Coordinates of C-alpha atoms in Angstrom, one line a residue:
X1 CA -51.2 149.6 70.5
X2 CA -52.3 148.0 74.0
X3 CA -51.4 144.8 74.6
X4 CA -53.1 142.9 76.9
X5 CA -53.0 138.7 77.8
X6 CA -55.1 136.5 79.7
X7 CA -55.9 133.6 81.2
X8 CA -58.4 131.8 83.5
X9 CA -62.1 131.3 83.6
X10 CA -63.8 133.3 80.7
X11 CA -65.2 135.7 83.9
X12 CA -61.5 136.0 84.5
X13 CA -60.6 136.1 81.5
X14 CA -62.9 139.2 80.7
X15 CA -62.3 140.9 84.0
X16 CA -58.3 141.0 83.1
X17 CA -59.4 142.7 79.6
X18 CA -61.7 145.0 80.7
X19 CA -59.3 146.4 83.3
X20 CA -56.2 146.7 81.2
X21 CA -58.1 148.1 78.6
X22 CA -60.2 150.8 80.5
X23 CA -59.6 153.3 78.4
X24 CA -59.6 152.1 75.0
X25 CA -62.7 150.3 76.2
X26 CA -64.2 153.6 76.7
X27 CA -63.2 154.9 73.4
X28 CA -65.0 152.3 72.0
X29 CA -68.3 153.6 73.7
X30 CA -67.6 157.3 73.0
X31 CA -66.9 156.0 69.4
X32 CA -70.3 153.9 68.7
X33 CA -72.1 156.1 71.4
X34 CA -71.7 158.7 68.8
X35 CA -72.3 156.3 65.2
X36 CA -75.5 155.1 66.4
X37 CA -76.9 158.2 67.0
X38 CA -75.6 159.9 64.2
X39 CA -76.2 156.7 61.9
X40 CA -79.4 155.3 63.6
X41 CA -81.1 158.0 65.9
X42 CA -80.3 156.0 68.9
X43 CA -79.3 156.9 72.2
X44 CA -77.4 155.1 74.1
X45 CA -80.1 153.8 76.6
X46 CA -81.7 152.7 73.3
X47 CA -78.3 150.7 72.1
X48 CA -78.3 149.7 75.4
X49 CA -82.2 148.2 75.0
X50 CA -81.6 146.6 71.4
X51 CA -78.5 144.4 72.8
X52 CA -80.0 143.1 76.3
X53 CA -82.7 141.1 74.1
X54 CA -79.9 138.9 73.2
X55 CA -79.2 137.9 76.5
X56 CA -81.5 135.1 77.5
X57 CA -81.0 133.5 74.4
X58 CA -77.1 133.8 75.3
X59 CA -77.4 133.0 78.9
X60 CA -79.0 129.8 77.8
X61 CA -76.7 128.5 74.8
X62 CA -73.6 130.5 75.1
X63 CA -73.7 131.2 79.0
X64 CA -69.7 131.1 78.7
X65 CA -69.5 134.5 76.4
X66 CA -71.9 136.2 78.9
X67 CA -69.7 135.3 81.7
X68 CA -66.4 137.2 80.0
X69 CA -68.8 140.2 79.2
X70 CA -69.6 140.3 82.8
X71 CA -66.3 140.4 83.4
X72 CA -64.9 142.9 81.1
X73 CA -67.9 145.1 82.0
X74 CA -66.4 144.7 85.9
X75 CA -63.0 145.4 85.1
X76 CA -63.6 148.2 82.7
X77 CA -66.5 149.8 85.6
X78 CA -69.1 149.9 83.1
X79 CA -72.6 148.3 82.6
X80 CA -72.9 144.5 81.4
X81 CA -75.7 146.5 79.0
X82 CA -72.6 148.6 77.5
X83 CA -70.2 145.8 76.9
X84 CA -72.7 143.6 75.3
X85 CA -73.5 146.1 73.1
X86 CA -70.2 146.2 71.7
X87 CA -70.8 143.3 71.2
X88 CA -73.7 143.1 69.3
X89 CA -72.8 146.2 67.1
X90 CA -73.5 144.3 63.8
X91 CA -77.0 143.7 64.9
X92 CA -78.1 146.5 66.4
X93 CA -77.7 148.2 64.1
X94 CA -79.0 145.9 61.7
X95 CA -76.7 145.5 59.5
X96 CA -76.2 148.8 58.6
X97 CA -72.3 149.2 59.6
X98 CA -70.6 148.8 56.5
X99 CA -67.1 147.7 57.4
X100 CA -65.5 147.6 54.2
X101 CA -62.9 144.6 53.9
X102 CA -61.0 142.4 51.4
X103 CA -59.9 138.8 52.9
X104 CA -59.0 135.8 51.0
X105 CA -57.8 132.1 51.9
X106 CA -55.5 130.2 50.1
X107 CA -54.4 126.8 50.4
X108 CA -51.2 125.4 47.6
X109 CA -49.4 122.2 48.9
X110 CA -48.3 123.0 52.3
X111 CA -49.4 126.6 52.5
X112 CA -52.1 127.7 54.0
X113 CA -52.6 131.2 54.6
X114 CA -55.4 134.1 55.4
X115 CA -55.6 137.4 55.0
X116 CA -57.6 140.6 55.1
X117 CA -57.8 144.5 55.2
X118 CA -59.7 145.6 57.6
X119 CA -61.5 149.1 56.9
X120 CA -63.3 150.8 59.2
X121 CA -63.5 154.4 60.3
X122 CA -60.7 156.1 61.4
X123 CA -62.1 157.2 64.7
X124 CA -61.4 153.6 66.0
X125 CA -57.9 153.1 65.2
X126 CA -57.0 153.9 68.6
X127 CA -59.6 151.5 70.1
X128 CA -57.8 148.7 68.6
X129 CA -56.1 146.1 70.9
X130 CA -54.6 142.9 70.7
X131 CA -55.5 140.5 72.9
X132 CA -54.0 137.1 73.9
X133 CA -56.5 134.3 75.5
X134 CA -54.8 131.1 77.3
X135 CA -58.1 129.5 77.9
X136 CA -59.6 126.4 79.9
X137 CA -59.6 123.1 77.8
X138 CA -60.4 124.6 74.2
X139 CA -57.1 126.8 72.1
X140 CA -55.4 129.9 73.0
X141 CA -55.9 132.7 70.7
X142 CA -54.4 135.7 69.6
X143 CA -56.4 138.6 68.0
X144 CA -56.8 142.1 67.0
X145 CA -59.8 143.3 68.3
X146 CA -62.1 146.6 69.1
X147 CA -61.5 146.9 73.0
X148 CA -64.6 145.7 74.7
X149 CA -65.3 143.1 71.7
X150 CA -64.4 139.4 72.7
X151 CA -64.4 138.4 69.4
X152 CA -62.7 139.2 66.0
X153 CA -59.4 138.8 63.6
X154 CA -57.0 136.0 64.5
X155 CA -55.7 133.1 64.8
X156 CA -55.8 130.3 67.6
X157 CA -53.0 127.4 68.7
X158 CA -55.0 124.6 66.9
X159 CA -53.9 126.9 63.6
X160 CA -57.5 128.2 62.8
X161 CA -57.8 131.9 61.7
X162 CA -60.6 133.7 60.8
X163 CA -61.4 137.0 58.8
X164 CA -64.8 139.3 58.7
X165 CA -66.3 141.1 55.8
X166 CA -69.3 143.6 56.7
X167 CA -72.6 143.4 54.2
X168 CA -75.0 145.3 54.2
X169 CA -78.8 143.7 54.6
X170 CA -81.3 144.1 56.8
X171 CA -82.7 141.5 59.4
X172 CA -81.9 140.4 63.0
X173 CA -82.5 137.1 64.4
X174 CA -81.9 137.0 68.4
X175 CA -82.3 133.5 68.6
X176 CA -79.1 133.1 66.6
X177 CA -75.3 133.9 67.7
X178 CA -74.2 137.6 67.2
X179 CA -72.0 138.3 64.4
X180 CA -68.9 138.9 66.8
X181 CA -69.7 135.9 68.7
X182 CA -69.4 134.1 65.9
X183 CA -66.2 134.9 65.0
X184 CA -65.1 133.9 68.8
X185 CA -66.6 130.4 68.6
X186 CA -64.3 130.1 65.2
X187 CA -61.5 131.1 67.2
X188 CA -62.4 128.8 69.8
X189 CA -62.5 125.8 67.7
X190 CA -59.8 123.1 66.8
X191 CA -60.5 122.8 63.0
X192 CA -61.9 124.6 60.3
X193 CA -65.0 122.1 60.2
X194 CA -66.0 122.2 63.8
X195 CA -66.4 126.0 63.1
X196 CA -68.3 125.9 60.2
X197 CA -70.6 122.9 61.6
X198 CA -71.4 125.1 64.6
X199 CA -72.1 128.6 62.6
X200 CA -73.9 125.9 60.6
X201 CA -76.4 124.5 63.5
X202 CA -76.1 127.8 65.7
X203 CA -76.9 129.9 62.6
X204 CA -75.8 134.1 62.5
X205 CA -78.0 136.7 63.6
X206 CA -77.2 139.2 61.1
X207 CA -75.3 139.8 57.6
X208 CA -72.1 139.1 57.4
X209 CA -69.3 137.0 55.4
X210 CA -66.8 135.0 58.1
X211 CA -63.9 133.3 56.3
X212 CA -62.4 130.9 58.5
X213 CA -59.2 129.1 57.6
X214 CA -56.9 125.9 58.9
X215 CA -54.0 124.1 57.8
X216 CA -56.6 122.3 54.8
X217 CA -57.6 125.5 53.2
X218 CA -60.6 127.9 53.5
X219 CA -64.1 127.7 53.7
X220 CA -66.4 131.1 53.6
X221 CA -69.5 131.5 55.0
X222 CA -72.3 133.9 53.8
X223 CA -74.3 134.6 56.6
X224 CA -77.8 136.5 57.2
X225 CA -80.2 136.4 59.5
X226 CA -81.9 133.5 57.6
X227 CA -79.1 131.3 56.6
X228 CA -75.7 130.4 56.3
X229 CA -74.3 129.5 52.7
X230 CA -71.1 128.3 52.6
X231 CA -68.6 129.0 50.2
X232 CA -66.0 126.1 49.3
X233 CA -62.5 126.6 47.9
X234 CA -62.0 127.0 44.4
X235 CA -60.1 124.2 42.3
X236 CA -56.8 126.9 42.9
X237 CA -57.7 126.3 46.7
X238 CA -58.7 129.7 46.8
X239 CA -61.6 131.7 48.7
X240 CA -61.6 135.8 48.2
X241 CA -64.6 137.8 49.6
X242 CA -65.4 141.5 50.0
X243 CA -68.4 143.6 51.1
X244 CA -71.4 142.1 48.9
X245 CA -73.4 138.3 48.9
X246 CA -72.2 136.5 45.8
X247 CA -74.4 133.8 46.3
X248 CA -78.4 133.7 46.3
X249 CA -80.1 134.2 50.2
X250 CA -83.9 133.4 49.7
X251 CA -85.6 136.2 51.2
X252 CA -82.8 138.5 51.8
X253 CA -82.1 141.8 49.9
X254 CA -79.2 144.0 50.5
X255 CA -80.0 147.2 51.6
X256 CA -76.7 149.0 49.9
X257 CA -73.9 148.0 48.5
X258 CA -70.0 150.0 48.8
X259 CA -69.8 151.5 45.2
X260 CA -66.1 149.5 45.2
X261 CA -66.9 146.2 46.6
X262 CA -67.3 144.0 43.1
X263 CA -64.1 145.8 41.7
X264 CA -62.4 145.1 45.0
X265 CA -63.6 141.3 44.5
X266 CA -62.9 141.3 40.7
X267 CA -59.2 143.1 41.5
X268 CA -57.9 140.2 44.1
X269 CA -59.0 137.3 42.0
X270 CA -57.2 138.9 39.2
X271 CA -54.1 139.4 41.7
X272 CA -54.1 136.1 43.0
X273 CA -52.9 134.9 39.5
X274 CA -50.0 137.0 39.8
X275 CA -47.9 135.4 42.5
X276 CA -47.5 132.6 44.8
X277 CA -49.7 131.3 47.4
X278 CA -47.1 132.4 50.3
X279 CA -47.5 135.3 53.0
X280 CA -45.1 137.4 51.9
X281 CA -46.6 137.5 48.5
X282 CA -50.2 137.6 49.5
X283 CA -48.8 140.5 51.6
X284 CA -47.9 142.7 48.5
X285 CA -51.7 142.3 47.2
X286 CA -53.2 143.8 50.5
X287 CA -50.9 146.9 49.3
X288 CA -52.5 147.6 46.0
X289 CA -54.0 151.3 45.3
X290 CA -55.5 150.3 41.9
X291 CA -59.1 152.6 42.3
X292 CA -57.7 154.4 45.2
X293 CA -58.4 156.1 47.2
X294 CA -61.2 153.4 47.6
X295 CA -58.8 150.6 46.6
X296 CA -58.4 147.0 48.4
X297 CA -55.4 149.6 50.5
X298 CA -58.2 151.8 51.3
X299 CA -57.7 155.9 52.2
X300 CA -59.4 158.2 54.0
X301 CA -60.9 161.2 51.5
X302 CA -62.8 164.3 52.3
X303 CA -66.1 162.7 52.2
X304 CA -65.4 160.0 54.2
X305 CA -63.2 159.0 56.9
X306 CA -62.9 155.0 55.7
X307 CA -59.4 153.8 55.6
X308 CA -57.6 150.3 56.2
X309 CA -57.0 150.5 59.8
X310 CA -55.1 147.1 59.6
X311 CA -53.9 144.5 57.6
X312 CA -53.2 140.7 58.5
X313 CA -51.7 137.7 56.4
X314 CA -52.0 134.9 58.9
X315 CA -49.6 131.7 57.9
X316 CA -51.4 128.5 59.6
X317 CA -48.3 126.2 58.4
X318 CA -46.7 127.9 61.0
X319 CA -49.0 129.5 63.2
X320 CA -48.2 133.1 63.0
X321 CA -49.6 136.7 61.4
X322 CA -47.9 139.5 60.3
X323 CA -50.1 142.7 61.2
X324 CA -49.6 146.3 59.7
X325 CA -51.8 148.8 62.0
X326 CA -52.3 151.7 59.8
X327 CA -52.3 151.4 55.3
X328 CA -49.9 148.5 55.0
X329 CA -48.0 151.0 52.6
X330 CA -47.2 153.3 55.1
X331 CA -47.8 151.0 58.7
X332 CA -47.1 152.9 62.0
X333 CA -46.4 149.5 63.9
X334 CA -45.7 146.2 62.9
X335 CA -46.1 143.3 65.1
X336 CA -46.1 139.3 65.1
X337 CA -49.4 137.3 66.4
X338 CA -48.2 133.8 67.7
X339 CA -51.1 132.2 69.9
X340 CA -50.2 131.6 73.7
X341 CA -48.2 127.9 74.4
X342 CA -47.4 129.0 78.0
X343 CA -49.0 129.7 81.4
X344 CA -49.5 133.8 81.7
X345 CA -47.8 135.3 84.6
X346 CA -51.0 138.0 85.6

């Protein structure tokens, strides 16, 4: 997996990501060049169209994120158009993608810890990259992203993590912050409630559960296009989430729904009962195969090319994730997220 660290203004920032990630950056575009039009009927010019609509809107409130898309677009060599379509994804393609996910937080005494499969299509295993930020007057953060995408699963120096479940329901809202975006501005806040006041005010353009995690606990947030519901840890401390709303959105219907998702959800809660809130333990449940092949350990089958691409159990106590690329059963590389304390030499 590419590895790639920087530091600077977010233009620099972007520009030092697009160009050490060049290629994986262009998988990326081969990859959802190909799933929209396969998924959607849309050409790339057409992708292209959908995602540009966001940018006065993001130009006005979140001018920052469109300068590091301009830059990753200029050190990668490709358009602004391209990159911001990346990331945009989620709502281009209105909620359709159906990342399929497990993530809980769990907060016992002074344990705090967050975790998630993350499914996706195997295609885009090799687009993954982790990226390390040392950033201007807000935390450094360290994530596993899709190259190109400025935002995903990780954990910043103030100890704030943050996991993503897909759902599936229709809407778009360009007026409110991209799905992706989202999960940046979590990484780029210093507690659990400034991120959730924000997504709060700022509201999410598109479906989507965002579980974002400090050293207090967890708090999840349901979002659609219309509103963001949050979900508050249970009595246990707990917070567990997979692909489907478990709370009432007026207005909103989901389009589809993974045949597994409420026996993933049903699966971890009863799980979570069987050991002790500590990574190492949360770490076994992200392994279980009970309903495989379309288990919480997800696997690839003939009809569909779904499979965990990665798994991550973040410990906030002490700042640090333990990642699995690959089934966490049978990981091809195993690596340690520890957000940046330290100027970058670039």
């Amino acid at each position: 997996m590419r590895e790639v660290s920087c530091e600077g203004t977010p233009y620099e920032i972007g520009f030092h990501h697009g160009r050490e990630a060049k290629c994986e950056i262009n998988g990326s575009l081969k990859f959802y060049g190909e799933l929209f039009f396969d998924w959607n009927k849309l050409s790339w010019d057409e992708v292209c169209d959908r995602a540009m609509k966001f940018l006065p809107f993001l130009k006005e409130k979140w001018h920052y994120y469109v300068d590091e898309i301009r830059g990753v677009a200029a050190g990668a060599d490709v358009s602004l158009a391209s990159i911001l379509a990346l990331n945009v994804r989620t709502e281009i393609a209105f909620g359709m993608f159906s990342d399929g996910c497990t993530a809980l937080s769990w907060k016992d005494g002074n344990s705090s810890v967050l975790a998630q499969n993350w499914d996706w299509k195997q295609q885009q295993k090799g687009n993954l990259i982790r990226l390390r930020i040392k950033q201007q007057n807000k935390p450094n953060i360290d994530m596993i992203t899709e190259a190109g995408i400025i935002g995903k699963i990780g954990l910043n120096s103030a100890d704030v993590g943050v996991c993503l479940n897909a759902i599936k329901a229709e809407g778009v809202d360009f007026t409110r912050l991209p799905c992706h975006l989202a999960l940046r501005r979590c990484l780029d806040s210093n507690t659990r409630a400034e991120a959730v006041d924000v997504l709060q005010s700022a509201g999410v353009a598109s479906s989507c559960h965002i579980l974002v995690a400090d050293l207090d606990g967890g708090t999840g947030l349901e979002c659609s296009s219309r509103d963001v519901i949050l979900l508050p840890m249970s009595r246990e401390g707990l917070v567990t989430h997979t692909n489907h709303y478990v709370k009432e959105h007026a207005g909103v219907e989901e389009s589809e729904q993974f045949e597994d998702t409420k026996p993933r959800l049903a699966r971890i809660d009863e799980l979570v009962k069987t050991v002790k809130a500590d990574a190492e333990s949360i770490q076994t449940l992200l392994e279980d195969e009970n309903g495989f092949p379309t288990s919480i350990n997800r696997q690839r089958t003939e009809d569909s090319t779904f499979a965990t691409l990665f798994s991550i159990v973040m410990d906030l106590a002490r700042c640090v994730a333990d990642v699995r690329i690959g089934r966490p059963t049978e990981s091809e590389l195993r690596l340690q997220l520890k957000p940046l304390t330290s100027s970058l030499s670039l």
